Every structure is written in structure tokens, then in C-alpha cells.
Short mmCIF file of C-alpha atoms in Angstrom, two decimals:
data_model
loop_
_atom_site.label_atom_id
_atom_site.label_comp_id
_atom_site.label_asym_id
_atom_site.label_seq_id
_atom_site.Cartn_x
_atom_site.Cartn_y
_atom_site.Cartn_z
CA MET A 1 -28.08 -10.96 -46.34
CA ARG A 2 -25.70 -12.21 -44.25
CA ARG A 3 -25.72 -9.06 -41.96
CA LEU A 4 -29.49 -9.18 -41.37
CA LEU A 5 -29.22 -13.24 -40.87
CA GLN A 6 -26.69 -12.07 -38.05
CA ARG A 7 -28.95 -9.31 -36.59
CA TRP A 8 -31.96 -12.12 -36.38
CA LEU A 9 -30.26 -14.39 -34.48
CA LEU A 10 -28.33 -11.45 -32.12
CA ALA A 11 -32.05 -10.89 -31.16
CA GLY A 12 -33.14 -14.52 -30.61
CA VAL A 13 -30.49 -14.34 -28.78
CA VAL A 14 -30.84 -11.45 -26.27
CA ILE A 15 -34.93 -12.35 -26.49
CA TRP A 16 -34.36 -16.30 -25.63
CA LEU A 17 -31.33 -16.64 -23.41
CA PRO A 18 -33.01 -14.70 -19.94
CA ILE A 19 -36.28 -16.51 -20.98
CA VAL A 20 -34.41 -19.84 -20.49
CA ALA A 21 -32.11 -19.32 -17.93
CA THR A 22 -35.14 -17.88 -15.88
CA ILE A 23 -37.07 -21.36 -16.54
CA LEU A 24 -33.52 -23.51 -15.89
CA ALA A 25 -33.33 -21.65 -12.77
CA VAL A 26 -37.06 -21.89 -11.46
CA ARG A 27 -37.19 -25.24 -12.69
CA PHE A 28 -33.97 -26.88 -10.78
CA LEU A 29 -35.09 -24.58 -7.05
CA VAL A 30 -39.01 -26.17 -8.08
CA ASP A 31 -37.77 -29.76 -8.08
CA LEU A 32 -35.53 -29.30 -5.70
CA LEU A 33 -38.14 -28.66 -3.13
CA ASP A 34 -40.68 -31.40 -5.49
CA GLN A 35 -38.13 -33.84 -3.26
CA THR A 36 -38.78 -33.10 -0.06
CA ILE A 37 -42.16 -35.54 -0.11
CA ALA A 38 -39.37 -38.01 0.00
CA TRP A 39 -38.69 -37.27 3.42
CA MET A 40 -41.56 -38.89 4.72
CA PRO A 41 -42.54 -41.98 5.60
CA ALA A 42 -43.34 -44.26 2.03
CA ALA A 43 -46.67 -45.52 2.84
CA TRP A 44 -47.26 -41.37 3.73
CA GLN A 45 -46.30 -40.01 0.42
CA PRO A 46 -49.69 -39.00 -1.64
CA GLU A 47 -48.00 -41.57 -5.08
CA ARG A 48 -48.95 -44.52 -3.02
CA TRP A 49 -52.41 -43.80 -2.24
CA LEU A 50 -53.39 -41.30 -5.11
CA GLY A 51 -51.31 -43.56 -7.77
CA PHE A 52 -50.12 -41.44 -9.57
CA GLU A 53 -47.13 -38.67 -9.39
CA LEU A 54 -48.54 -35.54 -8.79
CA PRO A 55 -46.13 -32.96 -9.52
CA GLY A 56 -45.79 -29.78 -7.63
CA LEU A 57 -46.92 -31.51 -4.26
CA GLY A 58 -43.09 -31.59 -2.28
CA LEU A 59 -42.84 -27.61 -3.42
CA LEU A 60 -46.29 -27.27 -1.57
CA PHE A 61 -45.08 -29.77 1.44
CA SER A 62 -42.40 -27.39 1.89
CA LEU A 63 -44.80 -24.43 1.97
CA ILE A 64 -46.51 -26.50 4.72
CA ILE A 65 -43.62 -27.04 6.33
CA VAL A 66 -42.14 -23.62 6.71
CA LEU A 67 -45.23 -21.57 7.47
CA ALA A 68 -46.29 -24.45 10.49
CA THR A 69 -42.40 -24.18 11.45
CA GLY A 70 -42.91 -20.16 12.14
CA ALA A 71 -46.18 -20.11 13.35
CA LEU A 72 -45.19 -22.82 15.85
CA ALA A 73 -42.14 -21.03 16.13
CA ALA A 74 -43.40 -17.29 17.48
CA ASN A 75 -45.33 -19.08 20.78
CA TRP A 76 -43.57 -19.85 23.82
CA VAL A 77 -44.42 -23.59 23.64
CA GLY A 78 -42.81 -23.67 19.78
CA LEU A 79 -39.94 -21.22 22.14
CA LYS A 80 -39.55 -24.10 24.46
CA LEU A 81 -39.52 -26.94 22.45
CA LEU A 82 -36.98 -25.85 20.19
CA GLY A 83 -35.21 -24.87 23.00
CA VAL A 84 -35.56 -28.62 24.12
CA GLY A 85 -33.86 -29.34 20.62
CA GLU A 86 -30.90 -27.25 20.90
CA SER A 87 -29.85 -28.43 24.28
CA VAL A 88 -29.34 -32.06 22.15
CA VAL A 89 -27.47 -30.42 19.10
CA ASP A 90 -25.14 -29.04 21.48
CA ARG A 91 -24.08 -32.53 22.75
CA LEU A 92 -22.99 -33.71 19.21
CA PRO A 93 -19.35 -32.07 19.07
CA LEU A 94 -19.80 -31.48 14.97
CA ILE A 95 -23.27 -31.37 14.35
CA ARG A 96 -23.07 -28.23 17.13
CA SER A 97 -20.62 -26.46 15.35
CA ILE A 98 -22.26 -26.91 12.07
CA TYR A 99 -25.93 -25.79 13.24
CA LYS A 100 -24.31 -22.74 15.18
CA SER A 101 -22.29 -21.41 12.19
CA MET A 102 -25.98 -22.11 9.91
CA LYS A 103 -27.73 -20.44 12.44
CA ARG A 104 -25.81 -17.24 13.05
CA VAL A 105 -25.87 -16.48 9.83
CA ALA A 106 -29.60 -17.35 9.31
CA GLU A 107 -30.37 -15.07 11.98
CA THR A 108 -27.59 -12.35 10.34
CA VAL A 109 -28.88 -12.38 6.62
CA PHE A 110 -32.40 -12.48 6.93
CA SER A 111 -33.08 -10.53 10.41
CA ASP A 112 -34.58 -6.82 9.35
CA LYS A 113 -32.37 -5.34 11.56
CA GLY A 114 -29.27 -7.30 10.40
CA ASN A 115 -26.73 -5.13 7.78
CA ALA A 116 -24.90 -8.83 6.31
CA PHE A 117 -25.76 -7.83 2.28
CA ARG A 118 -26.96 -4.64 2.26
CA GLU A 119 -24.62 -2.74 1.98
CA VAL A 120 -22.37 -3.12 -1.84
CA LEU A 121 -18.93 -1.90 -1.29
CA MET A 122 -15.79 -0.90 -3.81
CA LEU A 123 -12.15 -2.37 -2.58
CA GLU A 124 -9.21 -2.89 -4.16
CA TYR A 125 -8.74 -6.70 -4.73
CA PRO A 126 -7.14 -8.90 -5.73
CA ARG A 127 -4.21 -6.16 -5.53
CA LYS A 128 -3.79 -2.19 -5.80
CA GLY A 129 -4.99 -0.98 -8.40
CA LEU A 130 -7.86 -3.22 -9.79
CA TRP A 131 -10.97 -3.02 -7.66
CA THR A 132 -14.51 -4.74 -7.55
CA LEU A 133 -17.42 -4.94 -6.16
CA GLY A 134 -18.20 -6.42 -3.26
CA PHE A 135 -20.73 -6.89 -0.14
CA ARG A 136 -19.81 -5.64 3.91
CA THR A 137 -20.78 -8.93 5.79
CA GLY A 138 -20.31 -7.63 9.10
CA GLN A 139 -17.34 -6.60 11.59
CA ALA A 140 -14.22 -8.30 12.10
CA PRO A 141 -13.11 -10.15 15.24
CA SER A 142 -12.19 -7.90 18.08
CA GLU A 143 -9.12 -10.37 18.28
CA ILE A 144 -8.04 -9.11 14.40
CA ASN A 145 -8.31 -5.95 14.86
CA ARG A 146 -6.22 -5.73 18.05
CA HIS A 147 -3.57 -7.64 15.96
CA THR A 148 -3.91 -5.60 13.08
CA GLY A 149 -4.58 -2.28 14.74
CA ARG A 150 -7.31 -0.83 12.72
CA ARG A 151 -10.83 -0.80 12.86
CA MET A 152 -11.64 -4.56 10.02
CA ALA A 153 -14.86 -5.27 8.46
CA THR A 154 -15.34 -8.86 7.10
CA VAL A 155 -16.23 -8.15 3.39
CA TYR A 156 -17.98 -10.53 0.56
CA VAL A 157 -16.25 -10.84 -2.36
CA PRO A 158 -18.35 -12.75 -5.24
CA THR A 159 -17.54 -14.54 -8.05
CA THR A 160 -18.67 -13.93 -11.77
CA PRO A 161 -21.23 -15.47 -13.39
CA ASN A 162 -21.92 -16.95 -10.04
CA PRO A 163 -22.19 -14.79 -7.27
CA THR A 164 -23.08 -17.78 -4.90
CA SER A 165 -19.60 -18.67 -4.54
CA GLY A 166 -16.49 -16.33 -3.90
CA PHE A 167 -14.14 -14.82 -1.25
CA VAL A 168 -14.33 -13.55 2.58
CA VAL A 169 -12.00 -10.94 2.57
CA MET A 170 -11.04 -8.92 6.00
CA ALA A 171 -10.17 -4.63 4.61
CA ASP A 172 -9.42 -1.67 6.43
CA GLU A 173 -13.00 0.09 7.37
CA ASP A 174 -10.57 3.48 5.29
CA GLU A 175 -9.97 1.57 2.54
CA LEU A 176 -13.53 0.15 1.65
CA VAL A 177 -15.98 2.69 -0.50
CA PRO A 178 -19.71 2.40 -0.15
CA LEU A 179 -21.61 2.77 -2.87
CA ASP A 180 -25.27 4.09 -3.26
CA MET A 181 -25.81 1.13 -5.09
CA PRO A 182 -28.51 -0.93 -4.46
CA VAL A 183 -27.89 -4.69 -4.06
CA GLU A 184 -29.86 -6.43 -6.99
CA ALA A 185 -28.38 -3.28 -9.93
CA ALA A 186 -24.78 -4.90 -8.02
CA LEU A 187 -25.60 -8.89 -8.64
CA GLN A 188 -26.40 -7.90 -11.87
CA LEU A 189 -23.52 -6.07 -12.76
CA ILE A 190 -21.53 -9.10 -11.27
CA ILE A 191 -24.20 -11.82 -12.91
CA SER A 192 -23.26 -10.38 -16.59
CA MET A 193 -19.53 -9.78 -16.28
CA GLY A 194 -19.85 -6.03 -16.35
CA ALA A 195 -21.96 -5.99 -19.41
CA LEU A 196 -25.34 -4.47 -17.22
CA ARG A 197 -24.56 -1.42 -15.32
CA PRO A 198 -27.05 0.27 -12.80
CA GLU A 199 -30.09 1.61 -14.56
CA GLY A 200 -29.41 5.84 -15.09
CA ALA A 201 -24.89 4.66 -14.20
CA GLU A 202 -23.63 6.43 -17.13
CA PRO A 203 -20.30 6.12 -17.36
CA ALA A 204 -18.44 9.41 -16.23
CA PRO A 205 -15.89 11.21 -18.52
CA VAL A 206 -12.45 10.14 -18.13
CA ARG A 207 -9.89 13.05 -18.17
CA ILE A 208 -6.51 11.36 -19.65
CA ASP A 209 -3.31 13.82 -19.20
CA ALA A 210 -1.58 14.88 -22.34
CA ALA A 211 1.77 14.39 -20.59
CA THR A 212 1.56 11.45 -18.81
CA PRO A 213 4.20 9.19 -20.00
CA GLY A 214 2.57 6.26 -22.62
CA ARG A 215 -0.08 7.86 -23.22
#
């Protein structure tokens, strides 16, 4: 009976854990976007003239704003307005640095021509003999290549189980091992703390030399 209960408990955890985690993640994202309705003036907020709170209205408002901004920026008038706004931001020292950095990150990550976060790499980190997964984010600045005398690449090494935090390292191109593993599979491996392997990837047999000391 004890083993049967343990089996039932583990089966229940396996079923409910991904469901609850997915619900919490989606709820957090929806709640975050739903708060954008608070940016509107109080007199314009729909709750004021509806008389009750309407869940999901902020999410719809965010989607409309993003689509309208993209449509506006896709024509000549929008590009001119964007140029005027950026010229104003360019006169603000601290805000200018943050805006330009975030703009370059967005253009690099979401551009179809960009290679950032589209290639999974294997590298020895944090020391020789220990291997980890990383994502190529680009090439190192020429000054770094000049000081090291090597062709360096910038690699993002995510942490487990939260891949949104991590480290940016610069490694020699010759020391990086490109993998055919999809980015989604690498993220699953990282989030699961190595418990989930990419589909179809079976562990390779390890050959141990009987003459090796300590074996």
C-alpha cells in the first residue's frame, strides 16, 4: 500500500506541476500587461464609465498599442515622428544610454537577420573540465580582440532554473563547440536542471580505460 501511494503521489505531481507552473506564468504575464490600462488618464479608464472592472481589458489595450505603434512606424510619417522623438531622447544623458542600449538589444534579438540567441554553444565554464550550455549573442568588440590577440565571441550563459538571469562571457571562437540542439531544447535542459534531454538524444556510451588510475 505504501509503494502504491508513493506511485500515485509521484504521478499526480508529474501531472499537476507543469499545469500549475504554466498557469502561474501565463497569469503573471497577463496581469502585468493588464496593468497598462492604468497608464490612461483616470477619466478615460473604462472602469470609470462602465462601473465595474473588466479583466483582460489592459491586455487588449496593450495589444492595440503595440499593433498601432508598429503600423505607424512602418510608414514615412511614423519614421519621421520616431526620428523626432529619438532626437529629444538623445539630449538626455542617462535616458539616452538606456534607450539606445535597449533599442539595440531589441533590434538584435527580434530581427530576422540577427544571430543572437539562435545558436546553442558548449563551452568550458566556470573552469576547465566543466562544460555548460550558452547562447551566442554576437562578436566581441575589436578592442577586446586586439588585447587578447584572438577572435572572441560574446556568449550568454544562463543560470538554472531561471534562464533569464545569467552571465555574459567572452570566449575564444576556437574554444566554442557549436551544437545542432534547438534553442527550445537547450532551454528545457536548463530549466529542468538537466533532467530533460532533447528528444531523440540518448546518452552516448562512455568508454572507460581499465588502466586509468582510480578506476
